[in-house]
Amino acid sequence: MQNLIDRLVGWAVGACLGAMTCIVFVSVVFRYVLNSPLAWSEELASLLFAWLTFIGAYVGIRSRSHIRIDTLVLVLPRAVQRWLERLADLGVLVLLLLLAWQGFRLTAATWSLEFPAMEISRGYLYASLPLAACLMIAALIFNWRLGREAPTSFPPEGRRGP
Amino acid sequence: MTLLVGGLLILLALGVPVAFAMTGASAIYVLLQGGIPLVVMAQRVTVGVDSFVLLAIPFFFLAGELMNQGGITRRLVDLAQALVGGIRGGLGHVTVITNMIMAGMSGSSVADATGTGAVLIPAMERAGYPRIFSAALVGAASTIGPVIPPSIPFVIYGGITGVSVGRLFLGGIVPGVLMGVFMMGAVYIVAKRRGYRAEGWLTLAESLRSVGRAIPVMLFPIIILGGIFSGVVTPTEAAVVAVVYAVFLSVLLYRELTLRGLARVLITVAANTAKITFIIASASLYGWLLAREGAPQRLTSFFLSFSNEPWVILLMVNVMLLILGCLMETTAILVILTPVLMDLITRVGIDPVHFGVVLTLNLMIGLLTPPVGMTLYVMVSLARVSVTDFTRECGIFMLALLVVLILITYVPGLVTFLPQLIMGK
């Protein structure tokens, strides 16, 4: 189950990035080569970027690779560290529940608003956070069920953000 | 305000990931304070990444990773070898030059460090350099990347402040070149003191071959920077053109990357991008609450109570940032402090383009310092050396960076001359 979701999320964020690249490149071509700018390209690419950000945060939880400051924690005894980690996970869970709840409310409230160029509901943007928050909650549950074992599928070790 | 700042510091100290610590502190504040509808939280977080400017982040990151996987970085190393391999401490200078050229293509210090480190550390080891020297040098040299355009921190700073990213990019050129020159000076000093020799100049035929093979690669900076500065494309669009060109080179021309490999790079870069941009999204909520609490005004009056001379303010801000840079993650500092500091900067009449470059160079030094330095940890794990040894070995390079920081802080013309020359006042 978790492996399937891991893989799907990986493909989804990869596809978002690929699609963003194509959209922006095509819009440059349309503007400078064909001289007919696309109105919707920036809106759509930014929308996908929001989805990539929030869905991608699932990966960070699963692989426990979100950027954190562990300097202070590392001096504590192992048992205390593990206990703190569980407590932090619990706090994050509560926070995600809150974000999911408020995110769904926001999506419902903005469903009738539209993007000026794409003419689709702004709800497609605001739905990214609550849906991703649900995925992240799933990620936390997977991590607990698997114990402290690191997941195997992704991402390759040793690479972190800019 | 105490609740907001104190809450964040406690959560960070407990090891909560930076992004969740910021949203968590904000949530606690909103719940206890009352008066702010909860739904605003979701709204601020989402609109924080609904931004076309910030899209440049994954694209520059992707371009850097494609260069590493597609054999482009290796060709650059060969080129640098032909250019400076004959100076004493040869491969050391090659490292600096490679990073300077890389800097003109990718926007990320960590991508540069992993890419050049993977090629250069083994090569330097074979040539007899101690591994710790190579690791420290590659780490230090990679900090040139985000100062020479294109640059992810400049994109973030521009996105937050509304300062033209093109101007920031132009402003970074001279300081970036200075970093390279000072770093090569440091390499020369170390090489002389420890008796490292030169690798010897290549023969003319070999040099020409390296240069020839690098020509398609050297089109990168021309496409990216030329496109931005001529106003043909925005920085985000230039980043995409760089990605497409990198795919063309590595998949079609050099055939070093398969389509499968390309998919893997996309997934890795997307996942790593999310770690940075999720922090930016969270900071958009946290920063909004800080501003609502009047943090920028309070910080401004605190600084102004000491002095209202720009040079004193710049000194105090630099020292504060260097200390914070040791303790906190770079992106987090950038996104939280930029809006808070802007009030102060404009009040004492410091040019925001000048300040953006000073801020970025300052934070780059923070990438190398323990206990919290991303590049430090990447190099330590890549080269399997200890944090203590790395820090000691890095000392002279950090000194070189500090000298450049002081120079560009107090000679603003080094930063502002090019943008004013090319883009007008």
CSV table of C-alpha atoms in Angstrom, one decimal, chain A residues 24-115:
chain,number,residue,atom,x,y,z
A,24,VAL,CA,6.6,27.6,-19.8
A,25,PHE,CA,8.8,26.6,-22.8
A,26,VAL,CA,5.8,26.4,-25.1
A,27,SER,CA,4.6,29.8,-24.0
A,28,VAL,CA,8.1,31.3,-24.8
A,29,VAL,CA,7.9,29.7,-28.2
A,30,PHE,CA,4.4,31.0,-28.8
A,31,ARG,CA,5.3,34.5,-27.8
A,32,TYR,CA,8.6,35.0,-29.6
A,33,VAL,CA,8.4,32.6,-32.5
A,34,LEU,CA,4.7,32.5,-33.4
A,35,ASN,CA,4.0,36.0,-32.0
A,36,SER,CA,0.8,34.9,-30.2
A,37,PRO,CA,1.2,34.8,-26.5
A,38,LEU,CA,-0.7,32.2,-24.4
A,39,ALA,CA,-2.8,33.9,-21.7
A,40,TRP,CA,-3.2,30.9,-19.5
A,41,SER,CA,0.4,29.5,-19.3
A,42,GLU,CA,1.6,31.4,-16.2
A,43,GLU,CA,-1.5,30.7,-14.3
A,44,LEU,CA,-1.4,27.0,-15.1
A,45,ALA,CA,2.4,26.6,-14.4
A,46,SER,CA,2.0,28.4,-11.0
A,47,LEU,CA,-1.0,26.2,-10.1
A,48,LEU,CA,1.1,23.1,-10.8
A,49,PHE,CA,3.9,24.6,-8.8
A,50,ALA,CA,1.6,24.8,-5.7
A,51,TRP,CA,0.6,21.2,-6.2
A,52,LEU,CA,4.2,20.1,-6.6
A,53,THR,CA,5.2,21.9,-3.4
A,54,PHE,CA,2.5,20.4,-1.2
A,55,ILE,CA,2.3,16.9,-2.6
A,56,GLY,CA,6.1,16.9,-2.7
A,57,ALA,CA,6.1,17.5,1.1
A,58,TYR,CA,4.8,14.0,1.4
A,59,VAL,CA,8.1,12.7,0.2
A,60,GLY,CA,10.0,14.7,2.8
A,61,ILE,CA,7.9,13.1,5.6
A,62,ARG,CA,8.3,9.6,4.2
A,63,SER,CA,12.0,9.8,3.9
A,64,ARG,CA,12.4,11.9,7.0
A,65,SER,CA,14.4,14.4,5.0
A,66,HIS,CA,12.6,17.6,5.6
A,67,ILE,CA,15.1,20.3,6.6
A,68,ARG,CA,15.4,20.4,10.3
A,69,ILE,CA,17.9,21.6,12.9
A,70,ASP,CA,19.1,18.5,14.8
A,71,THR,CA,22.1,19.9,16.5
A,72,LEU,CA,20.5,20.4,19.8
A,73,VAL,CA,18.5,17.1,19.7
A,74,LEU,CA,21.6,15.1,18.9
A,75,VAL,CA,23.2,15.7,22.3
A,76,LEU,CA,20.3,14.1,24.1
A,77,PRO,CA,20.2,10.4,25.0
A,78,ARG,CA,18.8,8.1,22.3
A,79,ALA,CA,15.7,7.3,24.2
A,80,VAL,CA,14.8,10.9,24.7
A,81,GLN,CA,15.5,11.6,21.0
A,82,ARG,CA,13.0,8.9,20.0
A,83,TRP,CA,10.5,10.2,22.4
A,84,LEU,CA,10.8,13.8,21.2
A,85,GLU,CA,10.5,12.6,17.6
A,86,ARG,CA,7.2,10.9,18.4
A,87,LEU,CA,6.0,14.0,20.1
A,88,ALA,CA,7.0,16.2,17.1
A,89,ASP,CA,5.2,13.8,14.8
A,90,LEU,CA,2.1,14.0,16.9
A,91,GLY,CA,2.3,17.8,16.8
A,92,VAL,CA,2.7,17.8,13.1
A,93,LEU,CA,-0.3,15.4,12.8
A,94,VAL,CA,-2.5,17.8,14.7
A,95,LEU,CA,-1.2,20.7,12.6
A,96,LEU,CA,-2.0,18.8,9.4
A,97,LEU,CA,-5.5,18.0,10.5
A,98,LEU,CA,-6.0,21.7,11.1
A,99,LEU,CA,-4.6,22.7,7.7
A,100,ALA,CA,-6.7,20.0,6.0
A,101,TRP,CA,-9.9,21.2,7.7
A,102,GLN,CA,-9.2,24.9,7.0
A,103,GLY,CA,-8.0,24.1,3.5
A,104,PHE,CA,-11.2,22.3,2.6
A,105,ARG,CA,-13.2,25.2,4.0
A,106,LEU,CA,-11.2,27.7,1.9
A,107,THR,CA,-11.7,25.5,-1.2
A,108,ALA,CA,-15.4,25.4,-0.7
A,109,ALA,CA,-15.5,29.2,-0.1
A,110,THR,CA,-13.6,30.0,-3.2
A,111,TRP,CA,-15.1,27.4,-5.6
A,112,SER,CA,-17.2,30.1,-7.4
A,113,LEU,CA,-14.2,32.3,-8.1
A,114,GLU,CA,-12.3,31.9,-11.3
A,115,PHE,CA,-8.8,32.4,-12.6
